[in-house]
XYZ file of C-alpha atoms in Angstrom:
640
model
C -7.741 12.498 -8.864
C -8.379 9.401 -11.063
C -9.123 6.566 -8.658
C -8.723 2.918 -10.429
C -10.822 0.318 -9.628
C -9.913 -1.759 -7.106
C -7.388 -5.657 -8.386
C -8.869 -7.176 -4.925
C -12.118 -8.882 -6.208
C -9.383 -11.138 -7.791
C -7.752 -12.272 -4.923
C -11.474 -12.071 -3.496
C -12.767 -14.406 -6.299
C -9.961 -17.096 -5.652
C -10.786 -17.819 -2.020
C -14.312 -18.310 -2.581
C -14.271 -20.704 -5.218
C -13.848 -24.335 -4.821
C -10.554 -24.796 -3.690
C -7.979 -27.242 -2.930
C -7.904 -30.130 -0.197
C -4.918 -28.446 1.300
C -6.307 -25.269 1.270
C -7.936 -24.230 5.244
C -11.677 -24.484 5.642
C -12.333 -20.610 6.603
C -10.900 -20.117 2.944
C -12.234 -23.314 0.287
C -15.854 -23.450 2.485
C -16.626 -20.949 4.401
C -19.616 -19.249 2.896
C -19.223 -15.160 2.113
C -21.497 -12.105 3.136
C -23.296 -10.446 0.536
C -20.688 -8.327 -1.509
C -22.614 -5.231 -3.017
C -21.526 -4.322 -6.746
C -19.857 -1.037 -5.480
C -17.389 -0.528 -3.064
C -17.697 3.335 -1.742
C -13.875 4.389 -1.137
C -12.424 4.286 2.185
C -12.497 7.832 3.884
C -8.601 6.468 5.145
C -9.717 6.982 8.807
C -12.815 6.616 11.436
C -14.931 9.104 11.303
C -16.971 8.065 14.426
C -16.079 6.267 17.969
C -14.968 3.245 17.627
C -16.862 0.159 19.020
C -14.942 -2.533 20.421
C -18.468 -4.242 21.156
C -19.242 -4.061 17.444
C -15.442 -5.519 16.794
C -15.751 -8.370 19.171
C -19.135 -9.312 17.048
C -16.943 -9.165 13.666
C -14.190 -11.269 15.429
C -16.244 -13.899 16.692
C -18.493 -14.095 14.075
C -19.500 -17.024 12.090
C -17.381 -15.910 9.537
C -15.190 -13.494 10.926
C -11.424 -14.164 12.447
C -11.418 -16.269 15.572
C -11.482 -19.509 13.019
C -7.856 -18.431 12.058
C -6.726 -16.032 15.185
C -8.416 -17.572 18.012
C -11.257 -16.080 20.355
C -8.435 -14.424 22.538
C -6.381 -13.105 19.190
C -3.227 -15.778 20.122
C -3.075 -17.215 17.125
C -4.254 -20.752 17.729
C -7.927 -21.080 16.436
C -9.161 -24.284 14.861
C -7.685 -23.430 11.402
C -4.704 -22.536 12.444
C -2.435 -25.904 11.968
C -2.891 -25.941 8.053
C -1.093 -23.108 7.734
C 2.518 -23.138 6.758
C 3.396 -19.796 8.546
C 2.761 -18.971 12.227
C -0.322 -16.490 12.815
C 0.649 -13.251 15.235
C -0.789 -13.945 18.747
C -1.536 -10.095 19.386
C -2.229 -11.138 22.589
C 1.385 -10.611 23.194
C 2.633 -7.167 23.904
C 5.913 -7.501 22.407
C 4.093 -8.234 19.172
C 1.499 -5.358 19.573
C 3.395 -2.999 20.994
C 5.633 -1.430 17.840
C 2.263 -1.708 15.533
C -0.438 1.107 15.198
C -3.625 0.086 14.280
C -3.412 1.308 10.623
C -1.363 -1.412 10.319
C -3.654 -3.818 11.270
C -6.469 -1.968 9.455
C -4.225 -1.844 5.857
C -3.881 -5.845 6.713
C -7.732 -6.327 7.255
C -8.406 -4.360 4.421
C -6.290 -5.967 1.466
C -5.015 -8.819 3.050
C -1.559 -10.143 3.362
C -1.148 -11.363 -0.177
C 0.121 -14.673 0.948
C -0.131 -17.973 -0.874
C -2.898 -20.865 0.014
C -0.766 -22.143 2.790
C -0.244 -18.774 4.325
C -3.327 -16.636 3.149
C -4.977 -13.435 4.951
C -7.931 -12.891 2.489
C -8.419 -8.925 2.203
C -12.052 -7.797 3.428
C -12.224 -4.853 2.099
C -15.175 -5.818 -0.669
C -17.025 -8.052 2.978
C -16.743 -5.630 5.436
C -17.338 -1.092 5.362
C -14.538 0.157 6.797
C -16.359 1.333 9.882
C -15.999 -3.075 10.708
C -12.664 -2.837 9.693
C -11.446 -0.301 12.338
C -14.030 -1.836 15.187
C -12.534 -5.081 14.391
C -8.703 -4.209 13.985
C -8.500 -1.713 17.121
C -10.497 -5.054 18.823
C -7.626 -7.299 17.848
C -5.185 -4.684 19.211
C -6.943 -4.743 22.356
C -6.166 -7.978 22.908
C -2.764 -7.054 24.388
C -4.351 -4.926 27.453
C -5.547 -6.749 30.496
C -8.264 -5.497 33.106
C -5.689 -4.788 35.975
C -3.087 -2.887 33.605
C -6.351 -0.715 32.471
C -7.652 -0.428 36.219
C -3.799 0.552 37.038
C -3.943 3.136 33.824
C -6.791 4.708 35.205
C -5.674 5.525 38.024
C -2.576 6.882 36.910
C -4.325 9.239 34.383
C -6.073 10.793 37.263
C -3.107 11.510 39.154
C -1.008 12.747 36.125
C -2.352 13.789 33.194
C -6.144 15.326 33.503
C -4.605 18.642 34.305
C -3.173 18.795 30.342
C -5.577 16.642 28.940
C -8.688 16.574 30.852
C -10.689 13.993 32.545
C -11.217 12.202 28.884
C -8.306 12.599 27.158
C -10.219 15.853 24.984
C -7.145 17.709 25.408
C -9.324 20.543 27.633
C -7.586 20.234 30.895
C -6.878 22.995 33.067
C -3.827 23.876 32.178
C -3.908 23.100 28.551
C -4.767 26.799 27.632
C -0.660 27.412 28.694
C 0.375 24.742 26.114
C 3.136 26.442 23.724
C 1.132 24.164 21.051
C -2.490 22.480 21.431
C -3.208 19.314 23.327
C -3.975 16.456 20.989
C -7.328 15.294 21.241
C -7.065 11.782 22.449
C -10.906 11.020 22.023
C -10.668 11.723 18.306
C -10.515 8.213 16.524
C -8.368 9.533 14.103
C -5.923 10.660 16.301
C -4.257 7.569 18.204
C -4.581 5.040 14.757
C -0.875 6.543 13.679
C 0.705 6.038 17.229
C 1.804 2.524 18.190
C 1.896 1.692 22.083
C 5.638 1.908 21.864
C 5.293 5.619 20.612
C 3.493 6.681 23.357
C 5.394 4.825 25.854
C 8.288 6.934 24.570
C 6.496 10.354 24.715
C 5.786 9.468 28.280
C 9.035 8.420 28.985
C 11.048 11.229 27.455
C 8.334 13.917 27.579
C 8.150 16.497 24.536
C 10.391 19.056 25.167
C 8.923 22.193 26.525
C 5.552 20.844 25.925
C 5.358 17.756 28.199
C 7.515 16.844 30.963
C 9.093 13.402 30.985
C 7.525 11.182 33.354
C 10.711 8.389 33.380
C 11.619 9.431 37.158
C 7.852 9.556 38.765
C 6.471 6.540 36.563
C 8.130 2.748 37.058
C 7.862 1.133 32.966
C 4.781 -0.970 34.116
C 3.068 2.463 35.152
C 3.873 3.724 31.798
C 2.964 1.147 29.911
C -0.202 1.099 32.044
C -0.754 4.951 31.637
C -0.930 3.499 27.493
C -3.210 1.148 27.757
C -5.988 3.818 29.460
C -4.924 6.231 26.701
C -5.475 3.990 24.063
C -9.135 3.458 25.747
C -9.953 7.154 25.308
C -11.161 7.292 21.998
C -12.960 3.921 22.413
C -16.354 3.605 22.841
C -17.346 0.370 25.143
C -13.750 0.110 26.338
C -15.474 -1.403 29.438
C -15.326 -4.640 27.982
C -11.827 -4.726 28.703
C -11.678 -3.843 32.197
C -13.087 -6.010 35.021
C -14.319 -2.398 36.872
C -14.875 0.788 34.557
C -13.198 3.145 35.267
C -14.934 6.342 37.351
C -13.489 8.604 34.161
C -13.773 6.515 31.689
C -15.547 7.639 28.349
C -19.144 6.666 27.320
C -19.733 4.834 24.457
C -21.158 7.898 23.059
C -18.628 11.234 22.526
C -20.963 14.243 22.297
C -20.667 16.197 18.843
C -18.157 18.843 18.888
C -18.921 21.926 17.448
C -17.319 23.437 14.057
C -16.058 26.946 14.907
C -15.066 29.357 11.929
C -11.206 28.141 12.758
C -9.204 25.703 13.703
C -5.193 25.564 14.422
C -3.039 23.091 12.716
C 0.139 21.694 14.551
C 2.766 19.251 14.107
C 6.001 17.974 15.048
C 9.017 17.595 12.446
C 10.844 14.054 12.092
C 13.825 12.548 10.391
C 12.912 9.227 8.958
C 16.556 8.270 7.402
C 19.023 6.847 10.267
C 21.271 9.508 11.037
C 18.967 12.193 9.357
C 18.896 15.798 11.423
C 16.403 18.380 11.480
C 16.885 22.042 10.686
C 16.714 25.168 12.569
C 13.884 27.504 11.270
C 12.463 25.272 8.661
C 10.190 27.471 6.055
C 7.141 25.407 5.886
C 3.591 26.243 4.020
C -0.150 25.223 4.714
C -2.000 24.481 2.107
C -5.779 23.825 1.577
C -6.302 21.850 -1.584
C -10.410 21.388 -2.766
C -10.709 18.198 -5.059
C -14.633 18.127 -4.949
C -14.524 19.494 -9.153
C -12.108 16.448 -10.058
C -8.897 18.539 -10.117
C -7.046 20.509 -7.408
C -7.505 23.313 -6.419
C -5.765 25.443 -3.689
C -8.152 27.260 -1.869
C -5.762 28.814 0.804
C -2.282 28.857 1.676
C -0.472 30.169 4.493
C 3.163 30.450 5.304
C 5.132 29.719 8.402
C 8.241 28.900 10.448
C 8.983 25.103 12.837
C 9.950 26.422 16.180
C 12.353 23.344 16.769
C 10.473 20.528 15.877
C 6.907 21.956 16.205
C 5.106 24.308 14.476
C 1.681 25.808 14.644
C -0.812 27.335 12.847
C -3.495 29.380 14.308
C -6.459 30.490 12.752
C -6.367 28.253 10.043
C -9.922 28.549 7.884
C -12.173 25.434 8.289
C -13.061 23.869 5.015
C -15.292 20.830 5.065
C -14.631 18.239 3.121
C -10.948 20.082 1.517
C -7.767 18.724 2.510
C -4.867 20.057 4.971
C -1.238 19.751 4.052
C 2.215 21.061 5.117
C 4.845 21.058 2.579
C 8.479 22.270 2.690
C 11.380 22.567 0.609
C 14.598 19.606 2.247
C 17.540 18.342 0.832
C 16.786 19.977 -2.253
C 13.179 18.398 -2.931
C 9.482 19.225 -2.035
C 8.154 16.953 0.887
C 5.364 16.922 2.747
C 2.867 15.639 5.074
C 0.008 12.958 4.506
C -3.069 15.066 3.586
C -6.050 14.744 5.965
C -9.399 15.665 4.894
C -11.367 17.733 7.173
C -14.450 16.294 8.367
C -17.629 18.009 10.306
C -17.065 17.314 14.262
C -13.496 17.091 13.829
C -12.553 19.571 16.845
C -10.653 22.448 16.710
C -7.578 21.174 16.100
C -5.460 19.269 12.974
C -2.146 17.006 14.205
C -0.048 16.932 10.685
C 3.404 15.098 11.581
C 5.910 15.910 9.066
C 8.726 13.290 8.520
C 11.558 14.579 6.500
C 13.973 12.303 4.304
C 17.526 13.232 3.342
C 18.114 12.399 -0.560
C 20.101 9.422 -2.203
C 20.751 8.176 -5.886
C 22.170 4.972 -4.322
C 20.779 2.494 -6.899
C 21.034 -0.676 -4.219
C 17.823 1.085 -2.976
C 15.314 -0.066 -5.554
C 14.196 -2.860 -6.461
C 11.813 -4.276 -9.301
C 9.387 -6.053 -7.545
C 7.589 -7.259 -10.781
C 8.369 -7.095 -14.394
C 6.335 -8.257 -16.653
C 7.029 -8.542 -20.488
C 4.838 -9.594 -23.437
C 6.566 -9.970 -27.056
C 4.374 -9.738 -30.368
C 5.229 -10.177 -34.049
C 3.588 -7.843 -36.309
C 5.240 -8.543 -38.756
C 7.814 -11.314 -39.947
C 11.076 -8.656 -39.275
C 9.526 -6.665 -36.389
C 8.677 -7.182 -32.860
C 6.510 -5.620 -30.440
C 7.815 -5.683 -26.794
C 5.548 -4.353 -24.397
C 6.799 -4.287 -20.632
C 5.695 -3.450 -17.187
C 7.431 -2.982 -13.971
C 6.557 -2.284 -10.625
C 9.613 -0.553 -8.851
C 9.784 0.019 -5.281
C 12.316 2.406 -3.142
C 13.235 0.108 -0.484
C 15.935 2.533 1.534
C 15.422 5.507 3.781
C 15.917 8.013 1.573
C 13.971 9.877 -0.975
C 15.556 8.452 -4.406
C 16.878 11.427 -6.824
C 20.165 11.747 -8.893
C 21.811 15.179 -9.284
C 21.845 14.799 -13.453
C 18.899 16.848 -14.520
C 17.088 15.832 -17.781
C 17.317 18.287 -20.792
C 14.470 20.843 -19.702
C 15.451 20.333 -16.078
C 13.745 18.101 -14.585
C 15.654 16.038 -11.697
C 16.332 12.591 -12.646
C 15.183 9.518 -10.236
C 14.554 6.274 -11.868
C 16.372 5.108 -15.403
C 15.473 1.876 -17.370
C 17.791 1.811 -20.388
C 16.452 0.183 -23.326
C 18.017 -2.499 -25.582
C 20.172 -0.787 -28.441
C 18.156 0.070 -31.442
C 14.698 -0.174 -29.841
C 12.540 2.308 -32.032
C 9.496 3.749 -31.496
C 9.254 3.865 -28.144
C 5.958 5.196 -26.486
C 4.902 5.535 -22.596
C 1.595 4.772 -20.895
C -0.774 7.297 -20.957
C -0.964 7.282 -17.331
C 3.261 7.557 -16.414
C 3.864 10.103 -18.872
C 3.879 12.660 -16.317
C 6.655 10.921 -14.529
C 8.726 9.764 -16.907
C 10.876 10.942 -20.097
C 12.239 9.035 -23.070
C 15.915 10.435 -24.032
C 17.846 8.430 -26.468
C 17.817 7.619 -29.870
C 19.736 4.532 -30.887
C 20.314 3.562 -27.211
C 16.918 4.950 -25.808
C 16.587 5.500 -22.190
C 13.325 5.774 -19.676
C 14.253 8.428 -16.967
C 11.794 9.361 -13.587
C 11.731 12.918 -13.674
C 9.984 12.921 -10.011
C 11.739 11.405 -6.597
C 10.523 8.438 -5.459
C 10.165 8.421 -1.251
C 11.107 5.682 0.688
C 8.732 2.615 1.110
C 6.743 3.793 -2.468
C 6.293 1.903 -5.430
C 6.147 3.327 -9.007
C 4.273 1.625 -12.078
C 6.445 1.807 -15.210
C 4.551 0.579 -18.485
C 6.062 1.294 -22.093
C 6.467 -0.549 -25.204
C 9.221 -0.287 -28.258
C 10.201 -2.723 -31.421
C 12.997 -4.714 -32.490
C 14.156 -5.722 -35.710
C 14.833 -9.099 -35.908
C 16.090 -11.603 -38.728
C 14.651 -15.070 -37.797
C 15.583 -15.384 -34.342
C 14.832 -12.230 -31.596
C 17.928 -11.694 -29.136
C 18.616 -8.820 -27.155
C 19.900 -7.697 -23.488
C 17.915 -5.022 -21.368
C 20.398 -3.198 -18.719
C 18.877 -3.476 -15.240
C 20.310 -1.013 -13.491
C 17.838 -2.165 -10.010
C 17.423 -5.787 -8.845
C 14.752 -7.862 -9.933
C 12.307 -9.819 -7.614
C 10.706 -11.853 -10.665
C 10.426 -11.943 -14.539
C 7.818 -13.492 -16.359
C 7.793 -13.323 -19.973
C 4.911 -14.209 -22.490
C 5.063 -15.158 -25.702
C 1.849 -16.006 -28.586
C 1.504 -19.165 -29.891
C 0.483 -18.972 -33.096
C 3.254 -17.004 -33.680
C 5.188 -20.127 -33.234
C 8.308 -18.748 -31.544
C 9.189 -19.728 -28.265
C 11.838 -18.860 -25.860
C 15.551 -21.155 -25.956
C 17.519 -19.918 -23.079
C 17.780 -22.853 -20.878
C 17.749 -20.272 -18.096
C 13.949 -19.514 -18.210
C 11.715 -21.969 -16.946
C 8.108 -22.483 -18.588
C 5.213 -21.845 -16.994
C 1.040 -21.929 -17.296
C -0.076 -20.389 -20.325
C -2.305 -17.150 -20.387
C -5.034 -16.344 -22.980
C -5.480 -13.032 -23.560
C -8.845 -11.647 -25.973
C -7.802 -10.141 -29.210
C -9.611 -6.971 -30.985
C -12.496 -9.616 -32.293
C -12.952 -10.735 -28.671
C -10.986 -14.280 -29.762
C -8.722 -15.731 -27.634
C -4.847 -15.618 -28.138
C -2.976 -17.968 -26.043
C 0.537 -16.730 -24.681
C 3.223 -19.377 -23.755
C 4.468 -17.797 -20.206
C 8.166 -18.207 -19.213
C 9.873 -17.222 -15.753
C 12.993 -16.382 -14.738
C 14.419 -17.881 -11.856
C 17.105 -15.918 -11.127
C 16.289 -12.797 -11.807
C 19.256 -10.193 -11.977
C 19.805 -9.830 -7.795
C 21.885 -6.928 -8.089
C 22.033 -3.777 -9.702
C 24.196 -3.590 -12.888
C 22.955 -6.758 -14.313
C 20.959 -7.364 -17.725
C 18.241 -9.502 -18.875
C 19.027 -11.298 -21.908
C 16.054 -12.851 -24.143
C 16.136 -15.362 -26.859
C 13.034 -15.924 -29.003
C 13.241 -17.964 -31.635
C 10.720 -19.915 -34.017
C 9.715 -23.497 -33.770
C 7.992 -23.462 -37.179
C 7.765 -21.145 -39.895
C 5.442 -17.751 -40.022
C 2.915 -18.219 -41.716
C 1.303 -15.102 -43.235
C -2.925 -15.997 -41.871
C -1.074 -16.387 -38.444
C 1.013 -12.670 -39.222
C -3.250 -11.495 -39.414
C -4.273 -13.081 -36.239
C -1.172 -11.850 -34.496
C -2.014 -8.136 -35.801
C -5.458 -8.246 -34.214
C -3.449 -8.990 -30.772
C -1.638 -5.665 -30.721
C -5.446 -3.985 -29.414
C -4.782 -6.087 -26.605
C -1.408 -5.968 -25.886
C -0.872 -2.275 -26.574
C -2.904 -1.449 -24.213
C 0.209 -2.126 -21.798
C -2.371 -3.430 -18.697
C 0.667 -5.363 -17.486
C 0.966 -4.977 -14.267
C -1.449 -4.032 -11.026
C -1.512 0.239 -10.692
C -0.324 1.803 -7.331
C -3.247 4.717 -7.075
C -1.454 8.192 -8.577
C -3.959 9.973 -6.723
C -3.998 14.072 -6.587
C -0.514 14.568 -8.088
C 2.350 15.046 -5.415
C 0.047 14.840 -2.290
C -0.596 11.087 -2.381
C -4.468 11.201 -0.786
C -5.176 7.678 -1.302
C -2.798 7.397 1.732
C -5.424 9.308 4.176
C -3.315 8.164 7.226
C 0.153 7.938 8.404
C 0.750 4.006 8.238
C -1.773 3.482 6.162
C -1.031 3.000 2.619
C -4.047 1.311 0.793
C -3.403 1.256 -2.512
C -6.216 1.593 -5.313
C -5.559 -0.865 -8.430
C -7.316 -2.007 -11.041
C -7.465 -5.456 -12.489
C -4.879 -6.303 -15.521
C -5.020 -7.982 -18.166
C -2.972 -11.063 -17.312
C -4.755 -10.826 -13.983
C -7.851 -11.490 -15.687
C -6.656 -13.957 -17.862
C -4.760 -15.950 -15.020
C -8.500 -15.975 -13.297
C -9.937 -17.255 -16.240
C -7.827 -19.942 -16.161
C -8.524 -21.043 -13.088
C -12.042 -20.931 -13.607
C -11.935 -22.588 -16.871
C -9.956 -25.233 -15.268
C -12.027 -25.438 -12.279
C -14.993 -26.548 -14.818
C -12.714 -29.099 -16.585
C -11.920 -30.711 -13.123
C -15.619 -30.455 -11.698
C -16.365 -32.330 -15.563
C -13.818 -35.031 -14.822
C -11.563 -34.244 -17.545
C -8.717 -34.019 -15.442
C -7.091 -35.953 -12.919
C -6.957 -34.785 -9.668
C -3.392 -34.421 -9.212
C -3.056 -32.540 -12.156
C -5.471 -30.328 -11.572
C -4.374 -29.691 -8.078
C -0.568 -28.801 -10.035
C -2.206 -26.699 -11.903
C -4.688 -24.710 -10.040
C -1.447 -24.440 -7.106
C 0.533 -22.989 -9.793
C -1.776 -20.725 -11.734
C -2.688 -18.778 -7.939
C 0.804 -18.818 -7.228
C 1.659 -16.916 -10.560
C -1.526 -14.355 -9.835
C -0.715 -13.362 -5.854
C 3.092 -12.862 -7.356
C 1.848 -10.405 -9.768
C -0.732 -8.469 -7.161
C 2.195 -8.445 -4.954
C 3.588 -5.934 -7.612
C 1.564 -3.378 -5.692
C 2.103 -3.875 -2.352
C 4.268 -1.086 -0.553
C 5.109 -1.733 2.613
């Protein structure tokens, strides 16, 4: 799997320079940890118990969260007024509740992606992730009070050590008559995919023939109480939070389990689209995938049956270090579970939910979240478009047509091109997802489905013919969220459609490391439905010349390499392992190249206002509008 480097030392790099007087202090002053020059990867879970002690430190650290969040988590610390949108108080259970803590975690990690006025910086480049789960499952904490623990405690006792033992290991009693294994509750990788409310409804309802419900013996406050000890289990120092520890509560430190030769993977099936069933007997297949050589390769796979809506598999080989996933064939495509990757100490057991999607071609689903385009001039009677889009499924159902492409493929996604675009070439890195068909009226087809909640980079270029003036329509068969469109200078065209609104320039290095500057133009109202087209008009404000048709050729080593918007992580194929955890979808991106030129500007003018060449109202304009224009674009690869 080819990770990409990480876009957040951007965002990272624009809340630790000077900023603006509007900006909050714990953002324009407050001074930042040492960042080392290499990030290691996130593992995508905790690997050891978590320490609420250790989170509290984080929290109410110097620089840490209570400046924004407050020292209880309610939302009202000092820095709180300046901002334009109302922090969480996760001291509320109503607000905590329907969360899991890989939520809270993804948050922590790459931040919100808000503007100045409304900004979580992402911490991912301050903090290892080992802070960033101590400090987000503190801040979910935050929601429990000592009695409801005290109260929780005592109704684990009563009710629930005889399945899952006086910890929460899963080793009670009577676990060994469990039709499928008793989760592990101390395991720290366990309870990060569960919000409260989950668990409140597995208590509730019970799970079928496995656990009985407990709505008739347990009052909601019980329940809810029964929760908040659960949640405790695979906490180390959960003391802090009650006013008497508990007589079973854990220690801070979980002995090391052993690794035996096997372990048993289990699951229960879901249907994430609204009205969605699940099927009787469902074929299903384990599969062990080893990515230690750089490529995949399946080093075990075993077939099975869902009894209902849980399935089993018993001894399953134990591969440190390799990945477990379930895959099945439903509603005519392959889906599957989020890998996990085995760890030493893991226990005996894998949990490996699988949640099922029906299929829809229903075009209202998708939207373009970000489409960038950049138009060159070769030559005086060609251009060179070069576009990128981020597009994002934002239904419940896995996106896929039933037209097949011409060797058979499935078609998901289509971008048609203008008529008589020539020479049309994909990305390097999307040409295993996507097709050109077409000849006169080319079109860009997704020959893989695109799941609900994901977002797919697109990035291709073509060429026009023009005579003088450049006008053509795109279809856009998706809504757009926002257009930007960039245009060279000293090519001297600009764009005349009174519908696009100018913007701050870019410059962007040419093949002798010179610097091109691009006039940038936005779209205000960007086609907001599916069906519409985006029609450009570039025309010249003073004559080619043919030493500015030379400069503009030196460009193309720039612009061709079609770095034009922020890259989701395309991580091991189909199985999606930079998404370690259910919940928790941190993409890896790397920097592009009018990312880096947008930060360039703003340090450049930065210098010019610390200089006094500008006045501070202009600069402030500026600066407001040049950040602006970058989190919009690193918003591209947000998924939700």
């Amino acid at each position: 799997m080819a990770w990409l480097a990480a876009g957040l030392g951007i965002v990272l790099l624009l809340t630790s320079c000077s900023g603006l007087s509007s900006e909050p202090a714990i953002i324009s002053t407050a001074p930042l940890p040492t960042v080392t020059a290499t990030v290691p990867p996130d593992i995508g879970h905790p690997i050891a118990p978590i320490s609420l002690a250790a989170g509290a430190a984080i929290f109410n650290g110097a620089q840490g969260c209570q400046a924004c969040h407050g020292t209880s988590g309610a939302g009202n610390g000092v820095t709180a007024a300046n901002f334009t949108c109302k922090i969480p108080n996760a001291t509320d259970p109503t607000v905590a509740r329907s969360a899991t803590i890989s939520d809270w975690f993804a948050v922590t990690t790459n931040g919100n992606g808000g503007d100045v006025s409304c900004l979580m910086p992402p911490w991912q480049a301050r903090l290892t992730e080992k802070q960033r789960w101590d400090a987000a499952s503190y801040l979910y904490s935050l929601h429990y009070t000592p009695d409801v623990i005290s109260t929780g405690a005592k109704i684990w006792a009563a009710n629930c050590v005889q399945c899952h033992g006086e910890h929460g290991a899963g080793d009670g009693p009577k676990a060994k008559d469990s039709a499928r294994p008793v989760p592990d509750f101390t395991d720290p990788a366990y309870l990060i995919t569960h919000s409260d409310s989950d668990l409140y409804n597995s208590i509730s309802k019970g799970i079928g023939a496995i656990m009985p419900a407990f709505a008739d013996k347990l009052d909601e406050n019980a329940r809810w109480a029964a929760v908040a000890y659960l949640r405790t289990l695979s906490w180390g120092g959960a003391s802090i939070l009650s006013a008497t520890t508990p007589t079973v509560a854990p220690t801070a430190t979980i002995p090391p389990i052993p690794d035996t030769p096997t372990i048993t993977v289990s699951g229960k099936l879901s249907n994430g689209t609204p009205g969605g069933k699940i099927p009787d007997n469902l074929p299903l297949t384990l599969q062990i995938l080893d990515q230690s050589s750089g490529s995949i390769k399946q080093t075990a796979k075993i077939d099975g049956t869902a009894i209902g809506e849980s399935f089993t598999f018993k001894d399953v080989p134990r591969q440190i270090g390799q990945s477990y996933v379930i895959t099945t064939q439903y509603a005519g495509v392959q889906q599957f579970t989020t890998p996990i990757a085995l760890v030493a100490g893991a226990g005996t057991s894998i949990d490996l939910p699988l949640t099922l999607y029906e299929t829809s071609g229903d075009p209202s689903h998708i939207q373009i979240q970000i489409q960038q385009i950049i138009i060159d001039f070769p030559s005086s009677s060609n251009a060179l478009i070069e576009e990128g889009l981020n597009i994002t499924n934002m239904g419940k159902t896995i996106f896929v047509s039933d037209q097949k492409t011409s060797v058979g493929n499935p078609i998901s996604l289509q971008v048609p091109l203008p008529s008589g675009s020539q020479h049309v070439a994909l990305d390097p890195n999307v040409q295993n997802q996507f097709v050109v068909t077409g000849a006169t009226s080319p079109i860009i087809q997704g020959i893989t489905p695109l799941p609900p909640g994901e977002a797919r980079p697109l990035q291709f270029s073509f060429s026009l013919p023009f005579d003088r003036m450049l006008d053509f329509s795109q279809p856009s068969p998706y809504s757009v969220a926002a257009l930007n469109i960039y245009v060279p200078a000293p090519s001297g065209f600009a764009m005349s459609d009174p519908h696009y609104k100018t913007t701050t320039p870019i410059t962007l290095k040419d093949t002798n490391n010179q610097d091109i500057q691009y006039n940038a133009y936005t779209l205000a109202n960007a086609p907001s439905v599916a069906g519409g087209a985006i029609h450009i008009v570039v025309a010249p404000g003073a004559s080619l010349q043919a030493d500015d048709a030379t400069s503009r050729r030196n460009t193309l080593g720039v612009v061709l390499t079609l770095a034009l918007i922020v890259f989701a992580g395309i991580g091991l194929a189909v199985w999606r392992l930079n998404r370690l955890d259910r919940g928790n979808r941190r993409p890896t991106a790397r920097a592009n190249t009018i990312a880096e030129a947008l930060t360039q500007q703003i340090a450049a003018l930065d210098d010019h206002f610390e200089a006094g060449e500008i006045p501070q109202s202009e600069y402030e304009a500026q600066r407001s509008q040049l950040k602006a224009d970058l989190i919009k674009l690193l918003n591209g690869a947000k998924t939700a």
